[in-house]
CSV table of C-alpha atoms in Angstrom, one decimal:
chain,number,residue,atom,x,y,z
A,20,MET,CA,0.0,0.0,0.0
A,21,ASN,CA,1.2,3.5,-0.7
A,22,THR,CA,2.1,5.0,2.6
A,23,HIS,CA,1.8,8.6,1.4
A,24,ILE,CA,-1.8,8.1,0.4
A,25,ASN,CA,-2.8,6.1,3.4
A,26,PHE,CA,-0.5,7.5,6.1
A,27,SER,CA,-3.3,8.6,8.5
A,28,CYS,CA,-5.1,5.3,8.2
A,29,SER,CA,-2.1,2.9,8.2
A,30,ILE,CA,-3.4,1.0,11.2
A,31,CYS,CA,-6.7,0.4,9.6
A,32,THR,CA,-5.0,-0.7,6.4
A,33,VAL,CA,-2.9,-3.2,8.3
A,34,LEU,CA,-5.9,-4.6,10.0
A,35,CYS,CA,-7.6,-4.8,6.6
A,36,LEU,CA,-4.8,-7.1,5.3
A,37,ILE,CA,-4.9,-9.3,8.4
A,38,ILE,CA,-8.7,-9.8,8.5
A,39,SER,CA,-9.8,-12.4,5.9
A,40,PRO,CA,-11.3,-11.0,2.8
A,41,ALA,CA,-14.6,-12.7,3.5
A,42,ALA,CA,-14.7,-11.3,7.0
A,43,LEU,CA,-14.0,-7.8,5.7
A,44,ALA,CA,-16.8,-8.0,3.1
A,45,THR,CA,-19.3,-9.3,5.6
A,46,THR,CA,-18.5,-6.7,8.2
A,47,ALA,CA,-18.8,-3.8,5.7
A,48,ALA,CA,-22.0,-5.3,4.2
A,49,GLN,CA,-23.8,-5.2,7.6
A,50,THR,CA,-24.0,-1.4,7.5
A,51,LEU,CA,-25.6,-0.8,4.1
A,52,ASP,CA,-29.0,-1.8,2.8
A,53,SER,CA,-30.1,-1.8,-0.8
A,54,LYS,CA,-32.4,1.0,-2.0
A,55,GLU,CA,-32.3,-0.7,-5.4
A,56,THR,CA,-34.5,-3.6,-4.3
A,57,GLY,CA,-35.9,-2.5,-1.0
A,58,LYS,CA,-34.4,-5.6,0.5
A,59,ALA,CA,-31.7,-5.9,3.1
A,60,LEU,CA,-29.0,-7.2,0.7
A,61,LYS,CA,-25.5,-7.4,1.9
A,62,LEU,CA,-23.5,-4.7,0.1
A,63,THR,CA,-19.8,-4.0,-0.2
A,64,PRO,CA,-18.4,-0.9,1.5
A,65,ILE,CA,-19.0,1.2,-1.7
A,66,GLY,CA,-22.5,-0.2,-2.4
A,67,ALA,CA,-22.1,-3.2,-4.7
A,68,GLN,CA,-24.0,-6.4,-4.2
A,69,GLN,CA,-21.7,-8.6,-2.2
A,70,SER,CA,-23.1,-11.9,-3.4
A,71,GLY,CA,-22.6,-13.5,-6.7
A,72,ASN,CA,-25.2,-14.3,-9.3
A,73,ALA,CA,-27.5,-17.3,-9.5
A,74,ASP,CA,-25.4,-19.4,-11.8
A,75,GLY,CA,-22.1,-18.6,-10.2
A,76,SER,CA,-20.6,-16.8,-13.3
A,77,ILE,CA,-20.3,-13.7,-11.2
A,78,PRO,CA,-18.7,-14.7,-7.8
A,79,ALA,CA,-19.2,-13.0,-4.5
A,80,TRP,CA,-17.0,-10.0,-3.7
A,81,SER,CA,-14.5,-11.1,-1.0
A,82,GLY,CA,-12.4,-8.0,-0.6
A,83,GLY,CA,-10.8,-7.6,-4.0
A,84,ILE,CA,-7.0,-7.5,-4.3
A,85,LEU,CA,-5.7,-7.0,-0.8
A,86,THR,CA,-1.9,-7.6,-1.3
A,87,VAL,CA,0.4,-6.9,-4.1
A,88,PRO,CA,2.1,-9.7,-6.1
A,89,LYS,CA,5.4,-10.8,-4.7
A,90,ASN,CA,7.2,-9.9,-7.9
A,91,TYR,CA,6.0,-6.3,-7.9
A,92,LYS,CA,7.8,-3.2,-6.6
A,93,THR,CA,6.8,0.4,-6.7
A,94,GLY,CA,7.5,1.9,-10.1
A,95,ASP,CA,7.1,-1.4,-12.0
A,96,PHE,CA,4.4,-2.1,-14.5
A,97,HIS,CA,1.8,-4.2,-12.8
A,98,PRO,CA,2.2,-8.0,-13.0
A,99,ASP,CA,-1.1,-9.6,-14.0
A,100,PRO,CA,-2.5,-11.5,-10.9
A,101,PHE,CA,-4.7,-13.5,-13.3
A,102,ALA,CA,-2.2,-14.3,-16.0
A,103,GLU,CA,-3.0,-18.0,-15.9
A,104,ASP,CA,-6.7,-17.4,-16.8
A,105,VAL,CA,-7.7,-18.5,-20.3
A,106,PRO,CA,-10.8,-17.4,-22.2
A,107,ILE,CA,-14.1,-19.2,-21.5
A,108,TYR,CA,-15.5,-18.3,-24.9
A,109,THR,CA,-15.1,-15.7,-27.6
A,110,VAL,CA,-17.9,-13.5,-28.9
A,111,THR,CA,-17.7,-12.8,-32.6
A,112,GLU,CA,-19.9,-11.5,-35.4
A,113,GLU,CA,-21.2,-15.1,-36.0
A,114,ASN,CA,-22.5,-15.6,-32.4
A,115,PHE,CA,-23.0,-12.2,-30.8
A,116,ASP,CA,-26.8,-12.5,-31.0
A,117,GLN,CA,-26.5,-15.4,-28.5
A,118,TYR,CA,-24.9,-13.0,-26.0
A,119,GLY,CA,-27.0,-9.9,-26.9
A,120,HIS,CA,-28.5,-9.7,-23.5
A,121,LEU,CA,-25.0,-9.2,-22.1
A,122,LEU,CA,-24.0,-6.4,-24.6
A,123,SER,CA,-24.7,-2.7,-25.0
A,124,ASP,CA,-26.1,-1.4,-28.3
A,125,GLY,CA,-22.7,0.1,-28.9
A,126,GLN,CA,-20.9,-3.2,-28.4
A,127,LYS,CA,-23.3,-4.8,-30.9
A,128,ALA,CA,-22.7,-2.0,-33.3
A,129,MET,CA,-19.0,-2.8,-33.2
A,130,PHE,CA,-19.7,-6.3,-34.6
A,131,ASP,CA,-21.8,-4.8,-37.3
A,132,THR,CA,-19.2,-2.2,-38.2
A,133,TYR,CA,-16.2,-4.5,-38.1
A,134,PRO,CA,-17.6,-8.0,-38.6
A,135,ALA,CA,-14.4,-9.6,-39.8
A,136,THR,CA,-12.1,-8.4,-37.1
A,137,PHE,CA,-13.8,-7.3,-33.9
A,138,ALA,CA,-14.2,-9.9,-31.2
A,139,MET,CA,-14.6,-10.1,-27.4
A,140,MET,CA,-12.6,-12.7,-25.5
A,141,VAL,CA,-14.4,-13.5,-22.3
A,142,TYR,CA,-12.5,-14.6,-19.2
A,143,PRO,CA,-13.5,-15.8,-15.7
A,144,THR,CA,-14.9,-13.0,-13.6
A,145,ARG,CA,-12.5,-11.6,-11.0
A,146,ARG,CA,-14.0,-9.1,-8.6
A,147,SER,CA,-10.7,-7.5,-8.0
A,148,ALA,CA,-11.7,-4.0,-7.0
A,149,SER,CA,-10.4,-2.8,-3.6
A,150,TYR,CA,-9.7,0.5,-1.9
A,151,PRO,CA,-8.0,1.8,1.3
A,152,GLU,CA,-10.0,1.4,4.5
A,153,ASN,CA,-10.6,5.1,4.9
A,154,ILE,CA,-12.5,5.1,1.6
A,155,TYR,CA,-14.8,2.5,3.0
A,156,GLN,CA,-15.3,4.4,6.2
A,157,TRP,CA,-16.0,7.6,4.5
A,158,SER,CA,-18.4,5.9,2.0
A,159,LYS,CA,-20.5,4.7,4.9
A,160,GLN,CA,-20.5,8.1,6.4
A,161,ASN,CA,-21.4,9.7,3.1
A,162,ASP,CA,-24.3,7.3,2.6
A,163,ALA,CA,-26.0,8.9,5.6
A,164,ASN,CA,-25.0,12.5,5.0
A,165,ALA,CA,-24.5,13.3,1.3
A,166,GLU,CA,-27.1,15.1,-0.8
A,167,LEU,CA,-27.3,16.7,-4.2
A,168,LEU,CA,-27.3,20.4,-4.6
A,169,PRO,CA,-30.4,22.0,-6.3
A,170,ASP,CA,-30.9,20.5,-9.8
A,171,GLY,CA,-28.1,18.0,-9.0
A,172,ASN,CA,-25.3,20.3,-10.2
A,173,GLY,CA,-23.1,19.5,-7.2
A,174,ILE,CA,-23.0,17.5,-4.0
A,175,ARG,CA,-22.6,18.4,-0.3
A,176,GLY,CA,-22.1,16.5,2.9
A,177,ALA,CA,-19.6,14.2,1.4
A,178,ALA,CA,-15.8,13.9,1.0
A,179,ILE,CA,-13.1,11.3,0.2
A,180,GLY,CA,-15.3,8.2,-0.3
A,181,VAL,CA,-18.2,7.4,-2.6
A,182,PRO,CA,-21.0,10.0,-1.9
A,183,PHE,CA,-24.0,7.8,-2.7
A,184,PRO,CA,-23.2,4.0,-2.2
A,185,THR,CA,-26.9,3.3,-2.5
A,186,PRO,CA,-28.0,5.8,-5.2
A,187,GLU,CA,-31.7,6.7,-5.7
A,188,ASN,CA,-31.4,8.4,-9.1
A,189,GLY,CA,-29.1,8.8,-12.1
A,190,LEU,CA,-27.5,12.0,-10.9
A,191,GLU,CA,-26.3,10.3,-7.7
A,192,ALA,CA,-24.9,7.5,-9.7
A,193,ILE,CA,-23.0,9.7,-12.1
A,194,TRP,CA,-21.6,11.8,-9.2
A,195,ASN,CA,-20.2,8.5,-7.8
A,196,HIS,CA,-18.2,8.2,-11.1
A,197,ILE,CA,-17.1,11.8,-11.2
A,198,VAL,CA,-15.6,11.8,-7.7
A,199,ARG,CA,-14.6,8.1,-7.4
A,200,PHE,CA,-11.3,7.5,-5.6
A,201,ARG,CA,-8.1,7.6,-7.8
A,202,GLY,CA,-5.6,8.4,-5.1
A,203,GLU,CA,-4.8,11.8,-3.6
A,204,ASN,CA,-2.2,12.9,-6.2
A,205,VAL,CA,-1.0,11.3,-9.4
A,206,LYS,CA,1.6,11.9,-12.0
A,207,ARG,CA,1.1,9.9,-15.2
A,208,SER,CA,2.6,9.7,-18.7
A,209,GLY,CA,0.8,8.4,-21.7
A,210,THR,CA,0.3,8.7,-25.4
A,211,MET,CA,-2.7,9.2,-27.6
A,212,ALA,CA,-3.3,7.9,-31.1
A,213,ILE,CA,-6.0,8.6,-33.6
A,214,PRO,CA,-5.6,6.1,-36.4
A,215,THR,CA,-7.0,6.9,-39.9
A,216,GLU,CA,-9.2,4.5,-41.7
A,217,SER,CA,-6.1,3.0,-43.3
A,218,GLY,CA,-4.4,2.6,-39.9
A,219,GLN,CA,-1.9,5.5,-40.0
A,220,TYR,CA,-1.3,7.6,-36.9
A,221,THR,CA,1.0,10.0,-35.1
A,222,MET,CA,1.6,9.5,-31.4
A,223,ILE,CA,0.8,12.4,-29.1
A,224,GLN,CA,2.8,12.1,-25.8
A,225,THR,CA,1.5,13.9,-22.7
A,226,GLN,CA,2.3,14.1,-19.0
A,227,GLU,CA,-0.5,14.8,-16.6
A,228,GLN,CA,-0.5,15.8,-12.9
A,229,VAL,CA,-3.7,15.7,-10.9
A,230,LYS,CA,-4.4,16.8,-7.4
A,231,PHE,CA,-7.7,15.3,-6.2
A,232,ILE,CA,-8.9,17.9,-3.7
A,233,TYR,CA,-12.0,15.8,-2.9
A,234,ALA,CA,-9.8,12.8,-2.0
A,235,GLN,CA,-7.2,14.4,0.1
A,236,ASN,CA,-6.8,12.7,3.4
A,237,ASP,CA,-7.6,15.8,5.3
A,238,ALA,CA,-10.6,16.9,3.2
A,239,SER,CA,-13.9,17.6,4.8
A,240,PRO,CA,-17.4,18.2,3.4
A,241,GLU,CA,-17.4,21.7,4.8
A,242,GLN,CA,-14.0,22.6,3.2
A,243,LEU,CA,-15.1,21.2,-0.2
A,244,THR,CA,-18.3,23.3,-0.1
A,245,ASP,CA,-16.4,26.4,0.8
A,246,GLN,CA,-13.6,26.0,-1.8
A,247,ASN,CA,-15.9,24.6,-4.5
A,248,ILE,CA,-12.9,22.7,-6.1
A,249,LEU,CA,-12.9,18.9,-6.9
A,250,PHE,CA,-9.5,18.6,-8.5
A,251,LYS,CA,-6.7,20.5,-10.2
A,252,PHE,CA,-5.4,19.1,-13.5
A,253,LYS,CA,-2.4,20.0,-15.6
A,254,GLN,CA,-1.5,18.4,-18.9
A,255,ASP,CA,1.8,19.0,-20.8
A,256,VAL,CA,2.4,17.9,-24.4
A,257,ILE,CA,5.8,16.3,-24.9
A,258,GLN,CA,5.6,15.3,-28.6
A,259,PRO,CA,5.2,15.6,-31.6
A,260,ALA,CA,7.4,18.6,-32.1
A,261,ARG,CA,4.6,20.8,-33.5
A,262,LEU,CA,2.6,20.5,-30.3
A,263,ALA,CA,5.5,20.1,-27.8
A,264,GLY,CA,5.5,22.7,-25.0
A,265,SER,CA,1.7,23.4,-25.1
A,266,SER,CA,-0.1,23.0,-21.8
A,267,LEU,CA,-3.6,22.9,-20.3
A,268,LEU,CA,-4.6,23.7,-16.7
A,269,VAL,CA,-8.0,23.0,-15.3
A,270,HIS,CA,-9.5,23.8,-11.9
A,271,GLU,CA,-12.6,21.6,-11.7
A,272,THR,CA,-15.3,23.1,-9.6
A,273,LEU,CA,-17.8,21.2,-7.6
A,274,ASP,CA,-20.8,23.2,-8.7
A,275,GLN,CA,-20.1,24.3,-12.3
A,276,THR,CA,-23.3,26.2,-12.8
A,277,TYR,CA,-22.5,28.4,-9.8
A,278,GLU,CA,-18.8,28.8,-10.7
A,279,PRO,CA,-17.8,27.4,-14.1
A,280,ARG,CA,-14.8,25.3,-14.6
A,281,GLN,CA,-11.6,27.4,-14.8
A,282,SER,CA,-9.3,26.5,-17.7
A,283,TRP,CA,-6.1,28.0,-19.1
A,284,SER,CA,-3.8,27.1,-22.0
A,285,TYR,CA,-0.3,27.9,-23.0
A,286,GLU,CA,1.0,27.8,-26.6
A,287,PRO,CA,4.8,28.2,-27.0
A,288,GLY,CA,4.4,29.9,-30.3
A,289,LYS,CA,2.3,32.7,-28.8
A,290,ARG,CA,4.3,32.6,-25.5
A,291,ARG,CA,1.2,33.6,-23.4
A,292,VAL,CA,-1.3,32.0,-21.2
A,293,LYS,CA,-5.0,32.5,-22.1
A,294,ARG,CA,-8.3,31.5,-20.6
A,295,GLU,CA,-10.1,28.6,-22.2
A,296,PRO,CA,-13.7,28.9,-21.1
A,297,SER,CA,-14.8,26.6,-23.9
A,298,VAL,CA,-13.1,23.5,-22.6
A,299,ALA,CA,-16.4,22.0,-21.5
A,300,TYR,CA,-19.6,20.2,-22.7
A,301,ASP,CA,-19.5,19.2,-26.4
A,302,THR,CA,-16.6,21.3,-27.6
A,303,PRO,CA,-14.2,19.0,-29.5
A,304,GLY,CA,-11.9,17.2,-27.1
A,305,ARG,CA,-8.3,18.6,-27.1
A,306,MET,CA,-6.2,16.9,-29.8
A,307,SER,CA,-9.0,14.4,-30.6
A,308,ASP,CA,-9.5,15.2,-34.3
A,309,GLY,CA,-13.1,15.9,-33.5
A,310,LEU,CA,-13.8,12.3,-32.5
A,311,ARG,CA,-14.8,12.9,-28.9
A,312,THR,CA,-16.2,15.8,-26.9
A,313,SER,CA,-14.6,17.6,-23.9
A,314,ASP,CA,-17.0,16.0,-21.6
A,315,ASP,CA,-16.1,12.5,-22.9
A,316,PHE,CA,-12.7,12.8,-21.2
A,317,ASP,CA,-12.5,10.2,-18.4
A,318,MET,CA,-15.7,8.7,-20.0
A,319,TYR,CA,-17.7,11.5,-18.5
A,320,ASN,CA,-16.8,14.7,-16.7
A,321,GLY,CA,-18.1,18.2,-16.0
A,322,ALA,CA,-21.5,19.8,-15.2
A,323,PRO,CA,-24.5,17.5,-15.6
A,324,ASN,CA,-27.0,20.3,-16.0
A,325,LYS,CA,-27.8,19.9,-19.7
A,326,PHE,CA,-29.1,16.3,-19.3
A,327,GLN,CA,-32.0,14.6,-17.6
A,328,TRP,CA,-30.4,11.6,-15.8
A,329,THR,CA,-32.3,8.4,-15.2
A,330,LEU,CA,-31.2,5.4,-13.2
A,331,LYS,CA,-32.3,2.3,-15.1
A,332,GLY,CA,-31.2,-0.2,-12.5
A,333,LYS,CA,-28.6,-3.0,-12.9
A,334,LYS,CA,-27.8,-5.6,-15.5
A,335,GLU,CA,-25.2,-8.3,-16.1
A,336,MET,CA,-22.9,-7.3,-18.9
A,337,LEU,CA,-19.6,-8.2,-20.6
A,338,ILE,CA,-17.2,-5.4,-19.9
A,339,PRO,CA,-13.5,-4.7,-20.2
A,340,TYR,CA,-11.9,-5.6,-16.9
A,341,ASN,CA,-8.6,-6.5,-15.3
A,342,SER,CA,-6.8,-5.2,-18.4
A,343,TYR,CA,-3.3,-6.1,-17.2
A,344,LYS,CA,-2.4,-7.7,-20.5
A,345,LEU,CA,-3.2,-4.4,-22.3
A,346,HIS,CA,-1.2,-2.5,-19.7
A,347,SER,CA,2.0,-4.6,-20.3
A,348,ASP,CA,5.3,-2.9,-20.9
A,349,LYS,CA,6.2,-5.7,-23.3
A,350,LEU,CA,3.8,-4.3,-25.9
A,351,SER,CA,4.5,-1.7,-28.5
A,352,ASP,CA,2.0,0.7,-30.0
A,353,GLU,CA,1.9,-1.4,-33.1
A,354,ASP,CA,0.8,-4.4,-31.1
A,355,ILE,CA,-2.2,-2.6,-29.8
A,356,LEU,CA,-3.4,-0.2,-32.5
A,357,PHE,CA,-5.3,-2.0,-35.3
A,358,ILE,CA,-7.4,-0.7,-38.1
A,359,GLY,CA,-10.9,0.2,-36.8
A,360,HIS,CA,-10.2,-0.9,-33.2
A,361,ILE,CA,-7.5,-2.1,-30.8
A,362,ASN,CA,-6.2,-5.6,-30.9
A,363,PRO,CA,-8.9,-8.0,-29.6
A,364,GLU,CA,-6.4,-10.6,-28.5
A,365,LEU,CA,-5.1,-8.1,-25.9
A,366,VAL,CA,-8.5,-7.2,-24.4
A,367,ARG,CA,-10.0,-9.1,-21.5
A,368,TYR,CA,-13.8,-9.0,-21.0
A,369,GLU,CA,-15.6,-10.4,-18.0
A,370,LYS,CA,-19.2,-10.6,-16.9
A,371,HIS,CA,-20.0,-8.1,-14.2
A,372,ARG,CA,-23.0,-6.3,-12.8
A,373,VAL,CA,-23.3,-2.7,-13.9
A,374,TRP,CA,-25.5,0.2,-13.1
A,375,VAL,CA,-27.2,1.6,-16.2
A,376,VAL,CA,-27.7,5.4,-16.3
A,377,GLU,CA,-29.4,7.1,-19.2
A,378,ALA,CA,-28.9,10.8,-19.9
A,379,ASN,CA,-31.3,12.6,-22.3
A,380,LEU,CA,-30.7,16.1,-23.5
A,381,LYS,CA,-33.0,18.7,-22.0
A,382,PRO,CA,-35.1,20.5,-24.7
A,383,GLU,CA,-33.7,24.0,-23.7
A,384,TYR,CA,-30.1,23.0,-24.4
A,385,TYR,CA,-27.9,22.0,-27.4
A,386,HIS,CA,-25.3,19.3,-27.3
A,387,THR,CA,-23.7,17.0,-29.9
A,388,TYR,CA,-25.3,14.1,-28.0
A,389,SER,CA,-29.0,13.8,-27.7
A,390,LYS,CA,-28.7,10.7,-25.5
A,391,ARG,CA,-26.0,9.0,-23.6
A,392,VAL,CA,-26.2,5.6,-21.9
A,393,TYR,CA,-23.5,4.8,-19.3
A,394,TYR,CA,-22.7,1.4,-17.8
A,395,LEU,CA,-20.9,1.8,-14.4
A,396,ASP,CA,-19.1,-1.1,-12.8
A,397,GLU,CA,-20.8,-1.8,-9.5
A,398,ASP,CA,-17.5,-2.5,-7.7
A,399,SER,CA,-15.7,0.7,-8.6
A,400,TRP,CA,-18.3,3.2,-10.0
A,401,GLN,CA,-16.0,3.5,-13.1
A,402,ILE,CA,-17.9,4.0,-16.3
A,403,VAL,CA,-16.8,1.1,-18.4
A,404,VAL,CA,-18.9,1.5,-21.5
A,405,ALA,CA,-20.7,4.5,-23.0
A,406,ASP,CA,-23.2,4.5,-25.9
A,407,LEU,CA,-23.5,7.9,-27.5
A,408,TYR,CA,-26.4,9.1,-29.8
A,409,ASP,CA,-26.5,12.1,-32.2
A,410,ASP,CA,-29.3,14.7,-32.5
A,411,SER,CA,-31.4,12.3,-34.4
A,412,GLU,CA,-31.0,9.7,-31.6
A,413,THR,CA,-28.9,7.5,-33.8
A,414,LEU,CA,-26.1,5.6,-32.2
A,415,PHE,CA,-22.8,6.9,-33.6
A,416,ARG,CA,-20.2,6.6,-30.9
A,417,VAL,CA,-19.2,3.9,-28.4
A,418,ALA,CA,-16.5,4.3,-25.7
A,419,MET,CA,-14.9,1.6,-23.6
A,420,ALA,CA,-12.6,2.0,-20.6
A,421,HIS,CA,-10.0,-0.7,-19.9
A,422,SER,CA,-9.2,-0.6,-16.2
A,423,ILE,CA,-6.9,-2.4,-13.7
A,424,ASN,CA,-6.5,-2.3,-9.9
A,425,TYR,CA,-3.4,-0.3,-9.2
A,426,TYR,CA,-2.9,-2.5,-6.2
A,427,GLU,CA,-0.1,-0.5,-4.6
A,428,VAL,CA,-2.7,2.2,-3.7
A,429,PRO,CA,-5.2,0.3,-4.1
A,430,THR,CA,-7.6,1.9,-6.6
A,431,VAL,CA,-9.3,1.0,-9.8
A,432,TRP,CA,-8.6,3.3,-12.8
A,433,THR,CA,-8.2,2.9,-16.5
A,434,THR,CA,-5.0,2.1,-18.3
A,435,LEU,CA,-6.6,3.0,-21.7
A,436,ASP,CA,-9.8,4.7,-22.9
A,437,VAL,CA,-11.0,4.1,-26.5
A,438,PHE,CA,-13.6,6.2,-28.2
A,439,HIS,CA,-15.1,4.8,-31.4
A,440,ASP,CA,-16.8,6.9,-34.0
A,441,LEU,CA,-18.9,4.5,-36.0
A,442,ASN,CA,-19.7,6.9,-38.8
A,443,ALA,CA,-16.1,8.0,-39.4
A,444,ARG,CA,-14.9,4.4,-38.8
A,445,ARG,CA,-12.1,5.8,-36.6
A,446,TYR,CA,-11.2,5.8,-33.0
A,447,VAL,CA,-9.2,7.7,-30.4
A,448,ALA,CA,-7.0,5.7,-28.0
A,449,VAL,CA,-6.2,7.8,-24.9
A,450,GLY,CA,-3.7,6.8,-22.2
A,451,LEU,CA,-1.4,4.3,-24.0
A,452,ASP,CA,1.2,3.8,-21.3
A,453,ASN,CA,3.1,0.7,-22.3
A,454,GLN,CA,6.3,2.5,-23.2
A,455,GLU,CA,6.0,5.3,-20.6
A,456,GLN,CA,6.7,5.6,-16.9
A,457,VAL,CA,4.0,3.9,-14.8
A,458,CYS,CA,1.6,6.1,-12.8
A,459,ASP,CA,3.1,7.6,-9.7
A,460,PHE,CA,0.5,7.8,-6.9
A,461,SER,CA,3.1,8.7,-4.2
A,462,VAL,CA,4.0,12.1,-5.7
A,463,THR,CA,3.5,15.2,-3.6
A,464,LEU,CA,2.0,18.0,-5.7
A,465,ASP,CA,2.2,21.6,-4.6
A,466,ASP,CA,-0.7,24.0,-5.3
A,467,ARG,CA,1.9,26.2,-7.0
A,468,THR,CA,2.1,23.7,-9.8
A,469,PHE,CA,-1.5,24.5,-10.7
A,470,VAL,CA,-1.5,28.2,-11.1
A,471,PRO,CA,-1.6,29.9,-14.6
A,472,ASN,CA,1.8,31.5,-14.2
A,473,ALA,CA,3.4,28.1,-13.8
A,474,LEU,CA,2.4,27.3,-17.4
A,475,ARG,CA,4.3,30.4,-18.7
A,476,ILE,CA,7.4,29.7,-16.6
A,477,GLU,CA,7.6,26.0,-17.6
A,478,GLY,CA,6.8,26.8,-21.2
A,479,ARG,CA,9.9,29.1,-21.5
A,480,ARG,CA,12.4,26.6,-20.1
C-alpha cells in the first residue's frame, strides 16, 4: 500500500490485510441496505451487491486484491494477478446475437461495423476492486449525509469516499463516477493515437498531474463546499514537435453552474497564457481530431445540468476488466493499434453487474449528443462502456474503458480509454502507457504547480 496516500489510516490498512477478505466484506455489508430492491441485501463498502449471481458466473466479492504480487515493486508495471486465466468463450460476429443480453447497443454495433475483425474474448470474472480502509469508512458516512445540490449540479455533505453508495437516481450514480477515488495525487505519462481508416497515426505524448482535492486525506465536506474545487489538473504535451510545450490547466469546480470550470492554456508559439472557457460540454476534445467531446474525457466529466439523468437499474454485462495484458510494458503501439479498433487478443472481457444510467438532453439545451447511456461497474463506479447518440437519436459513438487495480494504492482506474466513431470508422485511444513511466501515486503535488503563471514559466524553459 502507498504510505503517502494512506498514512493517516495505516493501522486500519494493516488490519484490513490481516482480516480475511470474507470477514472484511461481511463486516462492511452489515452497515448498508439496498435501496435498489428495497431488500436488506449485503452490500460491499461502496455499495455493490456482495453476493454472486444465481449461476455462479459472477462470484461474490471477498475484498478484492488485498496484497500486491510478490514480484511487484513500486514503479514497476503491474504484473497480472490473473495471467493463468484462459478465455471461457469468444464473442464474434457469428455468435454475438447469442450474447446480446450481455452487450450494450454500442458493443453490438462494433460487430456490425467490423464483422471480420472485432471480437470479445471473455475470461473468468474476477471481482478484484479494492480500496483503502478510509475510503470504505467515508463511504459509509457519506451514505448517511451526502445530498445533491439543487438541480443535481453538485454535492454536499460528502468527502473522500463514494458519496452515494446506495443511489436513488441517475445523478447520484453519475456523481459517484465523477468523484470516485483515484488516489490523492497522481503523475502519469501516456500517449494518444487517432488512427486513420487506413491505420496511419501519429503518437501524441503527454504528461499529466492531478491533485484530487475531494480525495485528500484531510478533506472535509465543509471545506469542499467552501472552496468549490474537486481537483486540479495539468497536462503538458511532450511530442510531436509541432505540439510540444503546449499545456492545459484546469481547476474543476464542484458546482459548475455556480462557478464554471476554470481553464487556461499555453501555446509556446504565442508565449502567453490564455483563458479557455470553452473546454467543457461538447466542444471537441483537445487533440482528438473531433472524434470525442470535452465532456467525454474520463468517460464523463463536468457539469451534468444539460441532461436529464435516469437510473435504469442494474444488469449483467460483458465489460473490459482487469486489463493487465493491455497494460504490459512488453507491448508496442503497433501491437495494440489495429485498423478500426484495438487488438482484440489483448483485451480481457468479464461478466459483471453494472449500473445503467441514461442521460437525455433537456429541450432547452444544445449538445452533440441527444442521449448517452452509461454502464458503471458496481465494484468501482468506473464508467466502463458508453453508448452515445446524435441529435437524431442514432447511435454513432461507443466508448470503452480498460481498467486495472493499481494495487499499490489500491484503486481501480483505466489504463486505456477508447472512443469509437462508427460513422467515421475511426477511434481515439487515450492513455497508452506501455512505453511510458507507470503512474506515480506517491508524488506530492504543490498547489503552485496548478497556477496559470506556472504554465508560462515552464513553457519558457
